[in-house]
Short mmCIF file of C-alpha atoms and ligand atoms in Angstrom, two decimals:
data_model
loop_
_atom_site.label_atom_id
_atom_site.label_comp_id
_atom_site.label_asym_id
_atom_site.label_seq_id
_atom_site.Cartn_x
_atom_site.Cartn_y
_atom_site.Cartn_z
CA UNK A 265 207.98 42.33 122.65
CA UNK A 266 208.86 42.26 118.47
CA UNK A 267 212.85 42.77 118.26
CA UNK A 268 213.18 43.62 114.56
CA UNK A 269 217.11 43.06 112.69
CA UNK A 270 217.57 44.96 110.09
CA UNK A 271 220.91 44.84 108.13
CA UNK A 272 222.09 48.01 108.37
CA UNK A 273 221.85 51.67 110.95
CA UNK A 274 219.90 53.45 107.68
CA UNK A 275 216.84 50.61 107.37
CA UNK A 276 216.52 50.10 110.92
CA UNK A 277 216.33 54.40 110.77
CA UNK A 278 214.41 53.69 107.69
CA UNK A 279 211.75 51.23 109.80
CA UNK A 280 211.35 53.15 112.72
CA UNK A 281 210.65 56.79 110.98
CA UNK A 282 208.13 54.69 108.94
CA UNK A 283 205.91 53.28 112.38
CA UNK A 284 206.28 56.63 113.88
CA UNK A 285 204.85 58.24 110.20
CA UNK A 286 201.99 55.69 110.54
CA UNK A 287 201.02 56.49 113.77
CA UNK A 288 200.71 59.85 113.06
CA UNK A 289 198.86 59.30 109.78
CA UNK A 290 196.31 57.33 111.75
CA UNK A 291 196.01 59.52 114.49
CA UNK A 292 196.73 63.09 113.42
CA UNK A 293 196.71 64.73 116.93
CA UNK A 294 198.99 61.68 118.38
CA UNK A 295 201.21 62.62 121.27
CA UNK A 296 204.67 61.71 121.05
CA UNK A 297 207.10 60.87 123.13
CA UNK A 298 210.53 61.66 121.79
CA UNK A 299 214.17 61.26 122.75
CA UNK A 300 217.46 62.73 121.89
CA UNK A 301 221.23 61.36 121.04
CA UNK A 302 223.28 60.65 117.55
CA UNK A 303 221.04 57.44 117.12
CA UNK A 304 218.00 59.70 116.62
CA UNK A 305 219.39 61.98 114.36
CA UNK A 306 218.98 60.31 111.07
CA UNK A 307 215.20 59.36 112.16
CA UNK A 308 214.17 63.15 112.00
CA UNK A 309 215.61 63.74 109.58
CA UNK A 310 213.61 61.10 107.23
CA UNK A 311 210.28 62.53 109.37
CA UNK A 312 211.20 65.92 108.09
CA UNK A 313 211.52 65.00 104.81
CA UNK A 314 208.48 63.09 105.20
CA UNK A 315 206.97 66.27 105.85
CA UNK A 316 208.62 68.61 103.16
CA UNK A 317 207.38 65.92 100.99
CA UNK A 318 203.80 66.62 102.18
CA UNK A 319 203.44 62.60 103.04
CA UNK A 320 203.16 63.87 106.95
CA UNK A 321 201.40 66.32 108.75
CA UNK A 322 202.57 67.47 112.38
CA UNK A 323 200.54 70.23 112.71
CA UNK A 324 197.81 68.52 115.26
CA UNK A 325 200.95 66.19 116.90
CA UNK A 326 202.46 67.04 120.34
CA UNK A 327 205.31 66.03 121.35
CA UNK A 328 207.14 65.30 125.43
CA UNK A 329 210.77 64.19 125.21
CA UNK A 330 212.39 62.10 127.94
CA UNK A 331 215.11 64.08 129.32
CA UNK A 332 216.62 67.48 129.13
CA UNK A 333 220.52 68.46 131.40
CA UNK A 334 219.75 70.34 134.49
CA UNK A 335 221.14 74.07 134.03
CA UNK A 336 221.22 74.39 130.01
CA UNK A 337 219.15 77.14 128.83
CA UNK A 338 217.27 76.39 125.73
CA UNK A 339 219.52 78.38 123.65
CA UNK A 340 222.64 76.23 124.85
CA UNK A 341 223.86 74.48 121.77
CA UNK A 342 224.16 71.09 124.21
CA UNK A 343 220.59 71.23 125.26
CA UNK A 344 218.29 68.70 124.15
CA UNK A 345 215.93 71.52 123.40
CA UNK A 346 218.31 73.43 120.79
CA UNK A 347 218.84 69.57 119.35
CA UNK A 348 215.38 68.82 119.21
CA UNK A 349 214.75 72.42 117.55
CA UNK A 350 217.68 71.98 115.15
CA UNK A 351 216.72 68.32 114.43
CA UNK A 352 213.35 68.02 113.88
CA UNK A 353 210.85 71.19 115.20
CA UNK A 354 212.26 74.15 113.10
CA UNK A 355 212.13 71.66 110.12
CA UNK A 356 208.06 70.33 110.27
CA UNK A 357 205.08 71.78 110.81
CA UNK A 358 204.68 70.89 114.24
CA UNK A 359 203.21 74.24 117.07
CA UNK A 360 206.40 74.65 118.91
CA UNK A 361 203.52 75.32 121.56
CA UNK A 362 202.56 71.85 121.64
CA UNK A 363 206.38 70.52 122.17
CA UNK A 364 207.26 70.04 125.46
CA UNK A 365 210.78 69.31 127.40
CA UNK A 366 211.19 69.50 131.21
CA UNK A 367 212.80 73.15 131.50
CA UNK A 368 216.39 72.14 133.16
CA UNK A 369 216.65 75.67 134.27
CA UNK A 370 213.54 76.47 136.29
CA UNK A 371 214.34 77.53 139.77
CA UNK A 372 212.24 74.86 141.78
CA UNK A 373 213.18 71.22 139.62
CA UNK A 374 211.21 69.47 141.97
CA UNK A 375 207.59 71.64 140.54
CA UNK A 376 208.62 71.87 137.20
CA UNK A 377 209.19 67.53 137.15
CA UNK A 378 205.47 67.24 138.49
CA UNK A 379 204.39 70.41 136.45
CA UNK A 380 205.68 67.99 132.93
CA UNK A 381 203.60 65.03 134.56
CA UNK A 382 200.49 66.96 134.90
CA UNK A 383 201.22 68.26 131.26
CA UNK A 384 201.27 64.45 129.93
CA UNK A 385 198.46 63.77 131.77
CA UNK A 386 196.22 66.46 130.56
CA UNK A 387 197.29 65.60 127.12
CA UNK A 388 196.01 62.23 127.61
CA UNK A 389 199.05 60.47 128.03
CA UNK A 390 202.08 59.10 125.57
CA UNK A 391 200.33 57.16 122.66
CA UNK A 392 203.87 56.50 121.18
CA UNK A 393 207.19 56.80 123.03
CA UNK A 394 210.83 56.51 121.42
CA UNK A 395 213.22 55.05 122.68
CA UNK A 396 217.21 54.30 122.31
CA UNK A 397 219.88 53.15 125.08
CA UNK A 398 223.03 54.73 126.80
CA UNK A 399 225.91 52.32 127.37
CA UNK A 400 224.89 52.45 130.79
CA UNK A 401 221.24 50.97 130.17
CA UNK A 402 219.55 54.06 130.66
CA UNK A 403 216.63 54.69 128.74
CA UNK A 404 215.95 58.73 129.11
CA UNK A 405 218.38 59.19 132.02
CA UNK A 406 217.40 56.90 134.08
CA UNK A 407 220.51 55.56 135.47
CA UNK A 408 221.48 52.16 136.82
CA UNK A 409 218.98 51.37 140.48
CA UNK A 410 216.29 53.85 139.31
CA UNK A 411 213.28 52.38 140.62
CA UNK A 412 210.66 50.63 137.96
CA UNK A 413 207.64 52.52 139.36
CA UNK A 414 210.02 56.48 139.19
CA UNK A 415 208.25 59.33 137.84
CA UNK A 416 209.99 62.79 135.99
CA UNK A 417 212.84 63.53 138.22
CA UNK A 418 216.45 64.99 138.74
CA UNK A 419 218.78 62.10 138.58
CA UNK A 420 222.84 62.39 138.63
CA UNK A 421 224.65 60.95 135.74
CA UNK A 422 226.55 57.68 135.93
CA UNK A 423 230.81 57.96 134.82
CA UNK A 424 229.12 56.02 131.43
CA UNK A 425 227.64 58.37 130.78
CA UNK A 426 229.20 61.37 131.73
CA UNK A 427 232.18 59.37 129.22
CA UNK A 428 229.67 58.70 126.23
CA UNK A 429 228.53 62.41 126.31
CA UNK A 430 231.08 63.98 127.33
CA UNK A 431 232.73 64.39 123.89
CA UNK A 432 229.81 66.71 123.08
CA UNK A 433 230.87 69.27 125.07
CA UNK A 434 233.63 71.25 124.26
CA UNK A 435 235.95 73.15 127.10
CA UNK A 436 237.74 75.74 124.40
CA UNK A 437 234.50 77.43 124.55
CA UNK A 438 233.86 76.86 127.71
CA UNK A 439 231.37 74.13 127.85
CA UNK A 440 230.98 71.67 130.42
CA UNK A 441 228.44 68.73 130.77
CA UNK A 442 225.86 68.81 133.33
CA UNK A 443 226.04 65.79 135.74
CA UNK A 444 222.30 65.97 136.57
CA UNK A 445 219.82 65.57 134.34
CA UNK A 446 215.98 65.93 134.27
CA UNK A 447 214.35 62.57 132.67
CA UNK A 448 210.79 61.17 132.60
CA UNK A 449 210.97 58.09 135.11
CA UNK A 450 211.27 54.50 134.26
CA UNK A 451 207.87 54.16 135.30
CA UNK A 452 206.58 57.45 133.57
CA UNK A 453 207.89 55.55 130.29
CA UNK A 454 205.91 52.27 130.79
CA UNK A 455 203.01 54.33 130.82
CA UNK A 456 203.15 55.25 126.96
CA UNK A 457 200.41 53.62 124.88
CA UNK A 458 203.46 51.69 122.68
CA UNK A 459 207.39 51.80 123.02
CA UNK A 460 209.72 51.67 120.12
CA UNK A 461 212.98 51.75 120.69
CA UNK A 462 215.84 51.88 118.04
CA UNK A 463 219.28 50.72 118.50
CA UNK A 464 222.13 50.65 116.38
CA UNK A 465 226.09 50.02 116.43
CA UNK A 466 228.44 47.65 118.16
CA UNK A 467 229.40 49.43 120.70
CA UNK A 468 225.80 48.96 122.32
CA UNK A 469 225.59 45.33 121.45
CA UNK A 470 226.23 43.98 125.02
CA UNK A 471 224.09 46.67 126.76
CA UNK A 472 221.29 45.57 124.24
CA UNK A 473 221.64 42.05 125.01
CA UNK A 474 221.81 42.60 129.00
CA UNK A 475 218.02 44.69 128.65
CA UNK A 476 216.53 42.54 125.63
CA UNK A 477 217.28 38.91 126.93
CA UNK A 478 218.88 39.32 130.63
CA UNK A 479 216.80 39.72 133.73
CA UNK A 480 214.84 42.54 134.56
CA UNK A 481 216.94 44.57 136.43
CA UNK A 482 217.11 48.18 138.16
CA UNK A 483 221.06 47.82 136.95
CA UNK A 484 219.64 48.24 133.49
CA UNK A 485 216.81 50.56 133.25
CA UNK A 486 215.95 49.34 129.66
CA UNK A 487 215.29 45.86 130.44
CA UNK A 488 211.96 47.34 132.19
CA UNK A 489 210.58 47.53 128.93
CA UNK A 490 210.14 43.74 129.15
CA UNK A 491 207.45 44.81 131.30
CA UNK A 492 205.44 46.51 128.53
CA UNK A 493 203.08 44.52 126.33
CA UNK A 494 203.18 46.67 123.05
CA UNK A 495 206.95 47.06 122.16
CA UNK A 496 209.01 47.03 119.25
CA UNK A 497 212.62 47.19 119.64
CA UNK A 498 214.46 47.77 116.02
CA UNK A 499 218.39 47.22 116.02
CA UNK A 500 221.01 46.93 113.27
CA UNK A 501 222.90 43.56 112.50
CA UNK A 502 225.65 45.44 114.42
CA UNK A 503 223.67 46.28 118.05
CA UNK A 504 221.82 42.57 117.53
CA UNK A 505 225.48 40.69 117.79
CA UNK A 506 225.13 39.59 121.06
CA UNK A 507 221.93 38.67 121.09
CA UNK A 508 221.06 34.63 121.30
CA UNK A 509 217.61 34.40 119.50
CA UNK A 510 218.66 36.08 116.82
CA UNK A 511 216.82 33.56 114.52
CA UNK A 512 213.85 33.68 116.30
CA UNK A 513 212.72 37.13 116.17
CA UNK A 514 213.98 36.77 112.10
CA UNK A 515 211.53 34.32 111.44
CA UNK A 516 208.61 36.24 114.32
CA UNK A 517 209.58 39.41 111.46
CA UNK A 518 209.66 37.28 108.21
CA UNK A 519 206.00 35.36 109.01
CA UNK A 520 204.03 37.85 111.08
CA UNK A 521 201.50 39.50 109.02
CA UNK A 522 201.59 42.60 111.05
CA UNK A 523 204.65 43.74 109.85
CA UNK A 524 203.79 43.00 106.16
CA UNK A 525 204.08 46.62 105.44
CA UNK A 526 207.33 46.99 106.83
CA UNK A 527 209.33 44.27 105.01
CA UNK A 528 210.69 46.02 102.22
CA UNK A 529 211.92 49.43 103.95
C1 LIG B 677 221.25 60.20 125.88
C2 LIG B 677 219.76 60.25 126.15
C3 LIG B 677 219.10 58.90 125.95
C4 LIG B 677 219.61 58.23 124.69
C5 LIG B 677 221.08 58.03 124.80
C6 LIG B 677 221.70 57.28 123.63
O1 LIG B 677 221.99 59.86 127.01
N1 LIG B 677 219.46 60.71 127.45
O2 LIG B 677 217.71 59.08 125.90
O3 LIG B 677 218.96 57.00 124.50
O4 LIG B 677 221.64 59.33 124.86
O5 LIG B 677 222.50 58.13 122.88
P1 LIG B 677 223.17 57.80 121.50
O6 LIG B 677 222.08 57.63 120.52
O7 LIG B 677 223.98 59.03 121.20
O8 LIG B 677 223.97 56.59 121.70
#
């Protein structure tokens, strides 16, 4: 694993839109795995300028997010199919046919979760899969005790979480958050081709820590990406407080020629 400090939220953005943008300029047709939440946010938006820019072409790429809240139709303003529409698909030149999210709404959960692994499967698999963290560990939604080896499933959400999204949903117009979720499994994720994750701000400096440099642990989902041998994790100085080889992976950065091309963003 490469953990990557950059000084600030905007150049660790700044890094990680720039190794997705390579991996699609080296492999046009490159599925993506994507993933949803405020960290995310800015990332699109330097891919879609990327691609106004005509420095980035989408129109071979297809994408499979992680997760998606059981019972929110696409047009639901909370759904992380209206986000990833707003953020990112209405804005490049990506086939909205090739952009896939489990369907939260279908009737039978249990056939549409194996219906979106036979999808990844036919598509070859995830070459590239995005990541961030929720204060609970998850990565997608897999809470705290989801098995290594899970698959796309309906999981509940954790208080954490149901607290750190929460504020999303507003009750004056009658919204309410979901407590199940769909998500790609823990084990589904380890199967990408290469994991980057990207995590910024204090407030997930601990949870960070616990997955980066703890134990590998069902209690924190992320830390099963120690298991994966092609992983970049990129964090702000803010996320990277806690962590106690700070120095080390400064110096793995500042001397490893692989990342020469990624210094000065
Ligand atoms: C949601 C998503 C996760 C994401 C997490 C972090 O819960 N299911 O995939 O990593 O949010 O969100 P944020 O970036 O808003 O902290």
């Amino acid at each position: 694993m490469d953990v990557i400090i950059r000084p600030d939220a905007a150049s660790a953005e700044a890094l990680t839109a720039e190794i997705i943008a390579n991996a699609l300029r080296v492999k046009p047709n490159l599925t993506l795995g994507l993933a949803t939440g405020a960290t995310m946010e800015k990332v699109y938006q330097r891919l879609a300028d990327m691609n106004k820019a005509g420095a980035l072409d989408f129109s071979l790429c297809k994408t499979f997010n992680l997760d998606e809240y059981v019972g929110l139709p696409a047009e639901d303003r909370n759904s992380y199919r209206y986000y990833m529409n707003y953020h990112l698909f209405d804005r490049i030149n990506i086939d909205k046919r090739n952009t896939h999210l489990e369907d939260g709404t279908a009737a039978d959960l249990e056939a549409e979760c194996a219906h979106y692994e036979q999808l990844m499967d036919e598509a070859g698999g995830v070459d590239l899969q995005l990541l961030g963290i929720g204060l609970s560990g998850h990565i997608g939604f897999n809470e705290p005790l989801s098995s290594f080896s899970s698959r796309t499933r309906a999981v509940n959400l954790t208080p954490t979480t149901m607290a750190q999204n929460g504020p999303y949903f507003d009750p004056a117009k009658g919204e309410k958050m979901p407590n199940r979720a769909l998500t790609m499994g823990v084990g589904t994720i380890l199967d990408a081709r290469k994991l980057v994750m990207l995590v910024t701000g204090e407030r997930k400096a601990d949870i960070i820590a616990a997955a980066l440099e703890g134990p590998m642990t069902s209690m924190v989902s992320g830390s099963a990406i120690q298991l994966h041998d092609d992983c970049v994790v990129i964090l702000d100085e803010a996320a990277a407080a806690k962590l106690t080889l700070k120095d080390y992976y400064r110096s793995a950065f500042e001397n490893d020629p692989k990342w020469d091309a990624y210094r000065n963003i």
